[in-house]
């Protein structure tokens, strides 16, 4: 039984008011609120365990190390990686993608080689490849999409050439909510002998992810979008790939021996984790993953799907409504524009009603260019949102529309 009102009690912030109105938080695509267990885990660890990991012989350091490494195991279980060595802790999706672009690009790509990305990528899955293009002269090819916001898989297959070295594609679009058929995308790439990185920033919070079932070679996500703390994320990579990649940053933790002449590197996953990790955040991330696991990812997906469909059906009734992103497979995100009301005006006025939505290009300017718009209003739902909140959004949008 998915008891939404009981679940909401786990998130203290949901009880607050803004401008004297109950908060309706619909900006979960940007970041999610935190359940008490996550914040408590951070406070508890700071107050009772805090010590640097992997370095000390003393009790606290060993306890902190155990917590940190058991968090890695929790992540492994959550995404069904084969080994905890395949779970690298980073600062978030952005750093995970930059790590891979830098390391993979350094080792496996040279001038004229190609990476395939899609029209609906977040800037964090575009700009690292452009930086690599500027450094090494690689080319970037783009998978097109239809007007509903679905990638065109026939065209995708035609993009492959002998120079294609990597495909990097988002699991779920942060603007359109499209759930891409990543399993199929990966199997096409593998048929061409090309590995795939999946940007799972919007995937992990909304759909059950099994990296082995997907066949993903690399999978990136952020803790803060899945009810965990800021400042921590994950790069999953198949061991056989990670073993062949050079380190991303140099420093403590990632070495085995150092002389002034030569350094040998640590084994996986530490080779990619230079410096003190945010071990408080990794513990809290594990508690967040435990929390959603206890609710059941499939139950969460059903709840969010229901809310998304309900929101789309209700919003569609508003005169002048243009829904942006109507893919058959969609998760948790509703983007829209109404008449010629500027998205920023809509967002600002909704805010005065206590409704938090995001407006603008959502870090996906090339997608905006494809859609021929500057930005959208985006409501993004998650496990604690209710139909009443959707009703409040619809009433708010109607009210703002009448004002214009
Ligand atoms: N990729 C997608 C699809 C996103 O939605 C986001 C954040 O909104 C990112 C990547 C970047 O995530 P972060 O800022 O946590 O690194």
Short mmCIF file of N, CA and C in Angstrom, two decimals, residues 151-300:
data_model
loop_
_atom_site.label_atom_id
_atom_site.label_comp_id
_atom_site.label_asym_id
_atom_site.label_seq_id
_atom_site.Cartn_x
_atom_site.Cartn_y
_atom_site.Cartn_z
N UNK A 151 13.40 9.71 -29.62
CA UNK A 151 14.58 9.59 -30.49
C UNK A 151 14.28 8.72 -31.69
N UNK A 152 14.88 9.07 -32.83
CA UNK A 152 14.64 8.33 -34.08
C UNK A 152 15.71 7.25 -34.21
N UNK A 153 15.31 6.02 -33.96
CA UNK A 153 16.31 4.96 -33.84
C UNK A 153 16.89 4.53 -35.18
N UNK A 154 16.11 4.66 -36.27
CA UNK A 154 16.66 4.31 -37.58
C UNK A 154 17.80 5.27 -37.94
N UNK A 155 17.52 6.56 -37.71
CA UNK A 155 18.55 7.57 -37.98
C UNK A 155 19.77 7.36 -37.08
N UNK A 156 19.49 6.95 -35.85
CA UNK A 156 20.58 6.68 -34.90
C UNK A 156 21.54 5.64 -35.48
N UNK A 157 20.96 4.57 -36.00
CA UNK A 157 21.81 3.49 -36.50
C UNK A 157 22.68 3.95 -37.67
N UNK A 158 22.13 4.90 -38.43
CA UNK A 158 22.90 5.39 -39.59
C UNK A 158 24.08 6.29 -39.20
N UNK A 159 24.10 6.73 -37.95
CA UNK A 159 25.19 7.63 -37.53
C UNK A 159 26.52 6.90 -37.31
N UNK A 160 26.44 5.57 -37.18
CA UNK A 160 27.67 4.84 -36.87
C UNK A 160 28.62 4.80 -38.06
N UNK A 161 29.91 4.94 -37.75
CA UNK A 161 30.94 4.76 -38.78
C UNK A 161 32.11 4.03 -38.12
N UNK A 162 33.14 3.78 -38.89
CA UNK A 162 34.32 3.13 -38.30
C UNK A 162 34.98 4.00 -37.24
N UNK A 163 34.68 5.30 -37.27
CA UNK A 163 35.32 6.21 -36.33
C UNK A 163 34.52 6.41 -35.04
N UNK A 164 33.32 5.76 -34.96
CA UNK A 164 32.51 5.93 -33.75
C UNK A 164 33.16 5.19 -32.58
N UNK A 165 33.43 5.94 -31.50
CA UNK A 165 34.13 5.33 -30.37
C UNK A 165 33.25 5.21 -29.12
N UNK A 166 32.19 6.04 -29.05
CA UNK A 166 31.36 6.02 -27.85
C UNK A 166 29.98 6.61 -28.17
N UNK A 167 28.96 6.05 -27.50
CA UNK A 167 27.62 6.66 -27.52
C UNK A 167 27.36 7.15 -26.09
N UNK A 168 26.84 8.38 -25.97
CA UNK A 168 26.53 8.90 -24.63
C UNK A 168 25.15 9.54 -24.67
N UNK A 169 24.21 8.94 -23.96
CA UNK A 169 22.82 9.32 -24.14
C UNK A 169 22.09 9.33 -22.81
N UNK A 170 21.09 10.23 -22.72
CA UNK A 170 20.37 10.33 -21.45
C UNK A 170 19.33 9.22 -21.32
N UNK A 171 19.15 8.73 -20.09
CA UNK A 171 18.14 7.69 -19.84
C UNK A 171 16.75 8.33 -19.91
N UNK A 172 16.59 9.43 -19.16
CA UNK A 172 15.30 10.15 -19.12
C UNK A 172 15.59 11.63 -19.36
N UNK A 173 14.82 12.26 -20.24
CA UNK A 173 15.04 13.68 -20.53
C UNK A 173 14.53 14.54 -19.39
N UNK A 174 15.36 15.50 -18.95
CA UNK A 174 14.96 16.38 -17.85
C UNK A 174 13.95 17.44 -18.30
N UNK A 175 13.75 17.58 -19.61
CA UNK A 175 12.81 18.58 -20.13
C UNK A 175 11.52 17.93 -20.59
N UNK A 176 11.66 16.81 -21.31
CA UNK A 176 10.50 16.19 -21.96
C UNK A 176 9.93 15.03 -21.15
N UNK A 177 10.74 14.51 -20.26
CA UNK A 177 10.32 13.34 -19.48
C UNK A 177 10.42 12.04 -20.27
N UNK A 178 10.84 12.11 -21.52
CA UNK A 178 10.96 10.90 -22.34
C UNK A 178 11.87 9.88 -21.67
N UNK A 179 11.37 8.65 -21.56
CA UNK A 179 12.23 7.55 -21.11
C UNK A 179 12.78 6.90 -22.39
N UNK A 180 14.05 7.09 -22.62
CA UNK A 180 14.62 6.55 -23.86
C UNK A 180 14.81 5.04 -23.78
N UNK A 181 14.69 4.37 -24.93
CA UNK A 181 14.87 2.90 -24.94
C UNK A 181 16.36 2.57 -24.88
N UNK A 182 16.96 2.81 -23.70
CA UNK A 182 18.42 2.70 -23.61
C UNK A 182 18.92 1.28 -23.85
N UNK A 183 18.10 0.30 -23.49
CA UNK A 183 18.55 -1.08 -23.71
C UNK A 183 18.76 -1.33 -25.21
N UNK A 184 17.79 -0.84 -25.98
CA UNK A 184 17.88 -0.99 -27.44
C UNK A 184 19.03 -0.15 -28.01
N UNK A 185 19.17 1.07 -27.49
CA UNK A 185 20.25 1.96 -27.95
C UNK A 185 21.60 1.30 -27.70
N UNK A 186 21.72 0.66 -26.54
CA UNK A 186 22.98 0.00 -26.17
C UNK A 186 23.22 -1.21 -27.07
N UNK A 187 22.15 -1.96 -27.33
CA UNK A 187 22.39 -3.18 -28.13
C UNK A 187 22.78 -2.83 -29.57
N UNK A 188 22.23 -1.74 -30.09
CA UNK A 188 22.65 -1.29 -31.44
C UNK A 188 24.13 -0.88 -31.41
N UNK A 189 24.50 -0.12 -30.37
CA UNK A 189 25.91 0.33 -30.27
C UNK A 189 26.84 -0.88 -30.16
N UNK A 190 26.44 -1.85 -29.34
CA UNK A 190 27.29 -3.03 -29.15
C UNK A 190 27.43 -3.82 -30.44
N UNK A 191 26.37 -3.84 -31.24
CA UNK A 191 26.46 -4.53 -32.53
C UNK A 191 27.53 -3.88 -33.42
N UNK A 192 27.81 -2.59 -33.16
CA UNK A 192 28.88 -1.90 -33.89
C UNK A 192 30.19 -1.90 -33.10
N UNK A 193 30.20 -2.62 -31.98
CA UNK A 193 31.43 -2.70 -31.17
C UNK A 193 31.72 -1.42 -30.40
N UNK A 194 30.66 -0.64 -30.12
CA UNK A 194 30.86 0.67 -29.47
C UNK A 194 30.25 0.66 -28.06
N UNK A 195 31.00 1.11 -27.05
CA UNK A 195 30.45 1.17 -25.69
C UNK A 195 29.51 2.37 -25.50
N UNK A 196 28.71 2.30 -24.42
CA UNK A 196 27.69 3.33 -24.18
C UNK A 196 27.76 3.84 -22.74
N UNK A 197 27.72 5.16 -22.63
CA UNK A 197 27.55 5.84 -21.34
C UNK A 197 26.10 6.31 -21.25
N UNK A 198 25.43 5.99 -20.16
CA UNK A 198 24.06 6.47 -19.96
C UNK A 198 24.08 7.55 -18.88
N UNK A 199 23.51 8.72 -19.21
CA UNK A 199 23.32 9.78 -18.23
C UNK A 199 22.04 9.44 -17.46
N UNK A 200 22.21 8.94 -16.25
CA UNK A 200 21.06 8.47 -15.48
C UNK A 200 20.58 9.46 -14.42
N UNK A 201 20.95 10.74 -14.59
CA UNK A 201 20.57 11.74 -13.57
C UNK A 201 19.06 11.73 -13.31
N UNK A 202 18.28 11.59 -14.40
CA UNK A 202 16.82 11.56 -14.26
C UNK A 202 16.27 10.14 -14.37
N UNK A 203 17.17 9.16 -14.53
CA UNK A 203 16.73 7.78 -14.63
C UNK A 203 16.60 7.14 -13.26
N UNK A 204 17.70 7.18 -12.51
CA UNK A 204 17.76 6.51 -11.20
C UNK A 204 16.63 6.90 -10.24
N UNK A 205 16.21 8.19 -10.23
CA UNK A 205 15.13 8.52 -9.29
C UNK A 205 13.77 7.97 -9.69
N UNK A 206 13.60 7.59 -10.95
CA UNK A 206 12.24 7.30 -11.43
C UNK A 206 12.01 5.87 -11.93
N UNK A 207 13.04 5.21 -12.38
CA UNK A 207 12.84 3.85 -12.89
C UNK A 207 13.88 2.91 -12.27
N UNK A 208 13.49 1.66 -12.07
CA UNK A 208 14.44 0.69 -11.52
C UNK A 208 15.56 0.49 -12.54
N UNK A 209 16.79 0.65 -12.10
CA UNK A 209 17.93 0.54 -13.02
C UNK A 209 18.73 -0.72 -12.70
N UNK A 210 18.93 -1.52 -13.74
CA UNK A 210 19.75 -2.72 -13.63
C UNK A 210 20.80 -2.61 -14.73
N UNK A 211 22.00 -2.19 -14.34
CA UNK A 211 23.01 -1.89 -15.37
C UNK A 211 23.40 -3.13 -16.17
N UNK A 212 23.31 -4.30 -15.52
CA UNK A 212 23.67 -5.52 -16.27
C UNK A 212 22.59 -5.86 -17.28
N UNK A 213 21.33 -5.70 -16.88
CA UNK A 213 20.25 -5.98 -17.81
C UNK A 213 20.28 -4.99 -18.98
N UNK A 214 20.54 -3.71 -18.67
CA UNK A 214 20.63 -2.71 -19.75
C UNK A 214 21.82 -2.99 -20.66
N UNK A 215 22.87 -3.55 -20.07
CA UNK A 215 24.11 -3.76 -20.82
C UNK A 215 24.98 -2.52 -20.85
N UNK A 216 24.64 -1.51 -20.01
CA UNK A 216 25.39 -0.24 -20.02
C UNK A 216 26.86 -0.48 -19.68
N UNK A 217 27.73 0.19 -20.43
CA UNK A 217 29.16 0.11 -20.13
C UNK A 217 29.50 1.09 -19.02
N UNK A 218 28.79 2.23 -19.03
CA UNK A 218 28.97 3.27 -18.01
C UNK A 218 27.59 3.85 -17.70
N UNK A 219 27.39 4.22 -16.44
CA UNK A 219 26.10 4.80 -16.05
C UNK A 219 26.38 5.85 -14.97
N UNK A 220 25.89 7.08 -15.18
CA UNK A 220 26.20 8.18 -14.26
C UNK A 220 24.93 8.67 -13.58
N UNK A 221 25.01 8.98 -12.28
CA UNK A 221 23.88 9.64 -11.63
C UNK A 221 24.31 10.48 -10.44
N UNK A 222 23.37 11.31 -9.96
CA UNK A 222 23.62 12.25 -8.85
C UNK A 222 22.84 11.83 -7.62
N UNK A 223 23.45 11.95 -6.44
CA UNK A 223 22.76 11.62 -5.20
C UNK A 223 21.58 12.54 -4.90
N UNK A 224 21.76 13.83 -5.16
CA UNK A 224 20.74 14.80 -4.70
C UNK A 224 19.43 14.70 -5.48
N UNK A 225 19.45 14.04 -6.64
CA UNK A 225 18.20 13.90 -7.39
C UNK A 225 17.43 12.64 -6.98
N UNK A 226 18.06 11.83 -6.13
CA UNK A 226 17.40 10.61 -5.68
C UNK A 226 17.31 10.62 -4.14
N UNK A 227 16.98 11.81 -3.59
CA UNK A 227 16.68 11.98 -2.16
C UNK A 227 17.92 11.93 -1.27
N UNK A 228 19.10 11.89 -1.90
CA UNK A 228 20.35 11.90 -1.14
C UNK A 228 20.89 13.32 -1.05
N UNK A 229 22.08 13.44 -0.47
CA UNK A 229 22.66 14.78 -0.29
C UNK A 229 23.30 15.32 -1.57
N UNK A 230 23.59 16.60 -1.55
CA UNK A 230 24.34 17.20 -2.66
C UNK A 230 25.80 16.78 -2.54
N UNK A 231 26.53 16.95 -3.63
CA UNK A 231 27.98 16.75 -3.57
C UNK A 231 28.44 15.32 -3.72
N UNK A 232 27.51 14.40 -4.00
CA UNK A 232 27.94 13.02 -4.23
C UNK A 232 27.18 12.44 -5.41
N UNK A 233 27.87 11.64 -6.18
CA UNK A 233 27.25 10.97 -7.32
C UNK A 233 28.04 9.72 -7.62
N UNK A 234 27.68 9.09 -8.72
CA UNK A 234 28.28 7.80 -9.04
C UNK A 234 28.60 7.73 -10.54
N UNK A 235 29.75 7.15 -10.82
CA UNK A 235 29.99 6.65 -12.18
C UNK A 235 30.14 5.14 -12.06
N UNK A 236 29.19 4.43 -12.65
CA UNK A 236 29.35 2.98 -12.77
C UNK A 236 30.11 2.72 -14.06
N UNK A 237 31.02 1.77 -14.02
CA UNK A 237 31.69 1.36 -15.25
C UNK A 237 32.00 -0.12 -15.19
N UNK A 238 31.87 -0.80 -16.31
CA UNK A 238 32.25 -2.22 -16.32
C UNK A 238 33.73 -2.32 -15.99
N UNK A 239 34.05 -3.30 -15.17
CA UNK A 239 35.43 -3.43 -14.68
C UNK A 239 36.43 -3.50 -15.84
N UNK A 240 36.04 -4.24 -16.89
CA UNK A 240 37.01 -4.40 -17.99
C UNK A 240 37.31 -3.08 -18.69
N UNK A 241 36.36 -2.14 -18.64
CA UNK A 241 36.63 -0.81 -19.20
C UNK A 241 37.44 0.02 -18.22
N UNK A 242 36.98 0.05 -16.96
CA UNK A 242 37.66 0.90 -15.96
C UNK A 242 39.12 0.52 -15.81
N UNK A 243 39.40 -0.78 -15.90
CA UNK A 243 40.78 -1.25 -15.78
C UNK A 243 41.67 -0.64 -16.86
N UNK A 244 41.06 -0.37 -18.01
CA UNK A 244 41.87 0.10 -19.15
C UNK A 244 41.96 1.62 -19.22
N UNK A 245 41.21 2.32 -18.34
CA UNK A 245 41.19 3.78 -18.41
C UNK A 245 42.24 4.40 -17.48
N UNK A 246 42.86 5.50 -17.90
CA UNK A 246 43.82 6.18 -17.02
C UNK A 246 43.09 6.98 -15.95
N UNK A 247 43.77 7.30 -14.84
CA UNK A 247 43.14 8.11 -13.78
C UNK A 247 42.70 9.46 -14.33
N UNK A 248 41.74 10.05 -13.61
CA UNK A 248 41.19 11.36 -14.01
C UNK A 248 41.93 12.48 -13.29
N UNK A 249 42.06 12.33 -11.96
CA UNK A 249 42.78 13.33 -11.18
C UNK A 249 43.85 12.60 -10.36
N UNK A 250 44.91 13.34 -10.04
CA UNK A 250 45.98 12.76 -9.22
C UNK A 250 45.92 13.28 -7.80
N UNK A 251 46.41 12.49 -6.85
CA UNK A 251 46.43 12.93 -5.46
C UNK A 251 46.49 11.75 -4.53
N UNK A 252 46.05 11.97 -3.28
CA UNK A 252 46.00 10.89 -2.30
C UNK A 252 44.94 9.88 -2.70
N UNK A 253 44.95 8.72 -2.09
CA UNK A 253 43.95 7.66 -2.30
C UNK A 253 44.10 6.89 -3.60
N UNK A 254 44.48 7.61 -4.70
CA UNK A 254 44.44 6.95 -6.00
C UNK A 254 45.79 6.31 -6.35
N UNK A 255 46.75 6.37 -5.42
CA UNK A 255 48.10 5.86 -5.71
C UNK A 255 48.39 4.58 -4.94
N UNK A 256 49.39 3.83 -5.46
CA UNK A 256 49.91 2.70 -4.70
C UNK A 256 51.26 3.09 -4.10
N UNK A 257 52.17 3.56 -4.99
CA UNK A 257 53.47 4.06 -4.53
C UNK A 257 53.80 5.33 -5.30
N UNK A 258 54.49 6.24 -4.64
CA UNK A 258 54.92 7.47 -5.31
C UNK A 258 56.39 7.70 -5.02
N UNK A 259 57.17 7.91 -6.07
CA UNK A 259 58.50 8.49 -5.90
C UNK A 259 58.51 9.73 -6.77
N UNK A 260 59.55 10.54 -6.67
CA UNK A 260 59.57 11.73 -7.53
C UNK A 260 59.71 11.36 -9.00
N UNK A 261 60.11 10.14 -9.26
CA UNK A 261 60.29 9.72 -10.65
C UNK A 261 59.02 9.10 -11.22
N UNK A 262 58.27 8.38 -10.36
CA UNK A 262 57.21 7.55 -10.93
C UNK A 262 56.15 7.23 -9.88
N UNK A 263 54.90 7.14 -10.35
CA UNK A 263 53.79 6.76 -9.46
C UNK A 263 53.10 5.53 -10.03
N UNK A 264 52.77 4.59 -9.15
CA UNK A 264 51.90 3.49 -9.60
C UNK A 264 50.53 3.71 -8.97
N UNK A 265 49.50 3.33 -9.71
CA UNK A 265 48.16 3.69 -9.30
C UNK A 265 47.48 2.58 -8.51
N UNK A 266 46.53 3.03 -7.68
CA UNK A 266 45.76 2.12 -6.85
C UNK A 266 44.83 1.28 -7.71
N UNK A 267 44.28 0.23 -7.10
CA UNK A 267 43.32 -0.61 -7.83
C UNK A 267 41.96 0.08 -7.88
N UNK A 268 41.04 -0.54 -8.62
CA UNK A 268 39.66 -0.04 -8.68
C UNK A 268 38.99 -0.22 -7.32
N UNK A 269 38.10 0.68 -6.95
CA UNK A 269 37.68 1.89 -7.66
C UNK A 269 38.53 3.12 -7.30
N UNK A 270 39.54 2.89 -6.39
CA UNK A 270 40.25 4.04 -5.80
C UNK A 270 41.08 4.80 -6.84
N UNK A 271 41.44 4.11 -7.92
CA UNK A 271 42.22 4.75 -8.98
C UNK A 271 41.55 6.04 -9.46
N UNK A 272 40.21 6.08 -9.36
CA UNK A 272 39.47 7.24 -9.86
C UNK A 272 38.97 8.15 -8.73
N UNK A 273 39.43 7.92 -7.52
CA UNK A 273 38.90 8.69 -6.38
C UNK A 273 40.02 9.41 -5.65
N UNK A 274 40.61 10.40 -6.31
CA UNK A 274 41.70 11.15 -5.69
C UNK A 274 41.17 12.03 -4.57
N UNK A 275 41.91 12.07 -3.48
CA UNK A 275 41.55 12.97 -2.37
C UNK A 275 40.51 12.37 -1.44
N UNK A 276 40.22 13.11 -0.38
CA UNK A 276 39.24 12.65 0.61
C UNK A 276 37.85 12.65 -0.02
N UNK A 277 37.19 11.50 -0.04
CA UNK A 277 35.84 11.47 -0.59
C UNK A 277 34.85 12.10 0.39
N UNK A 278 33.68 12.47 -0.08
CA UNK A 278 32.65 12.99 0.82
C UNK A 278 31.97 11.79 1.47
N UNK A 279 32.67 11.23 2.48
CA UNK A 279 32.20 9.96 3.07
C UNK A 279 30.92 10.14 3.88
N UNK A 280 30.66 11.37 4.34
CA UNK A 280 29.39 11.61 5.04
C UNK A 280 28.25 11.50 4.02
N UNK A 281 28.49 12.08 2.85
CA UNK A 281 27.46 12.06 1.81
C UNK A 281 27.24 10.66 1.25
N UNK A 282 28.31 9.85 1.16
CA UNK A 282 28.10 8.49 0.62
C UNK A 282 27.23 7.68 1.58
N UNK A 283 27.44 7.86 2.90
CA UNK A 283 26.59 7.17 3.87
C UNK A 283 25.13 7.59 3.68
N UNK A 284 24.94 8.91 3.55
CA UNK A 284 23.57 9.43 3.42
C UNK A 284 22.93 8.98 2.10
N UNK A 285 23.75 8.91 1.05
CA UNK A 285 23.22 8.42 -0.24
C UNK A 285 22.71 6.99 -0.07
N UNK A 286 23.49 6.18 0.64
CA UNK A 286 23.06 4.79 0.85
C UNK A 286 21.74 4.73 1.59
N UNK A 287 21.55 5.65 2.59
CA UNK A 287 20.27 5.65 3.33
C UNK A 287 19.13 6.07 2.38
N UNK A 288 19.41 6.98 1.47
CA UNK A 288 18.38 7.41 0.50
C UNK A 288 18.00 6.24 -0.41
N UNK A 289 19.00 5.48 -0.84
CA UNK A 289 18.71 4.33 -1.72
C UNK A 289 17.95 3.25 -0.95
N UNK A 290 18.31 3.08 0.33
CA UNK A 290 17.54 2.14 1.17
C UNK A 290 16.09 2.60 1.27
N UNK A 291 15.92 3.91 1.41
CA UNK A 291 14.57 4.47 1.58
C UNK A 291 13.70 4.18 0.34
N UNK A 292 14.23 4.47 -0.84
CA UNK A 292 13.41 4.22 -2.04
C UNK A 292 13.25 2.72 -2.30
N UNK A 293 14.26 1.94 -1.90
CA UNK A 293 14.15 0.49 -2.06
C UNK A 293 13.00 -0.04 -1.20
N UNK A 294 12.90 0.50 0.03
CA UNK A 294 11.83 0.04 0.93
C UNK A 294 10.46 0.40 0.36
N UNK A 295 10.35 1.56 -0.27
CA UNK A 295 9.07 1.93 -0.89
C UNK A 295 8.81 1.09 -2.15
N UNK A 296 9.88 0.71 -2.82
CA UNK A 296 9.79 -0.09 -4.04
C UNK A 296 9.84 0.82 -5.27
N UNK A 297 10.90 0.67 -6.06
CA UNK A 297 11.04 1.52 -7.25
C UNK A 297 9.86 1.35 -8.19
N UNK A 298 9.32 0.14 -8.26
CA UNK A 298 8.18 -0.07 -9.17
C UNK A 298 6.94 0.67 -8.66
N UNK A 299 6.74 0.68 -7.33
CA UNK A 299 5.61 1.43 -6.77
C UNK A 299 5.77 2.92 -7.02
N UNK A 300 7.00 3.41 -6.86
CA UNK A 300 7.27 4.83 -7.09
C UNK A 300 6.96 5.17 -8.55
#
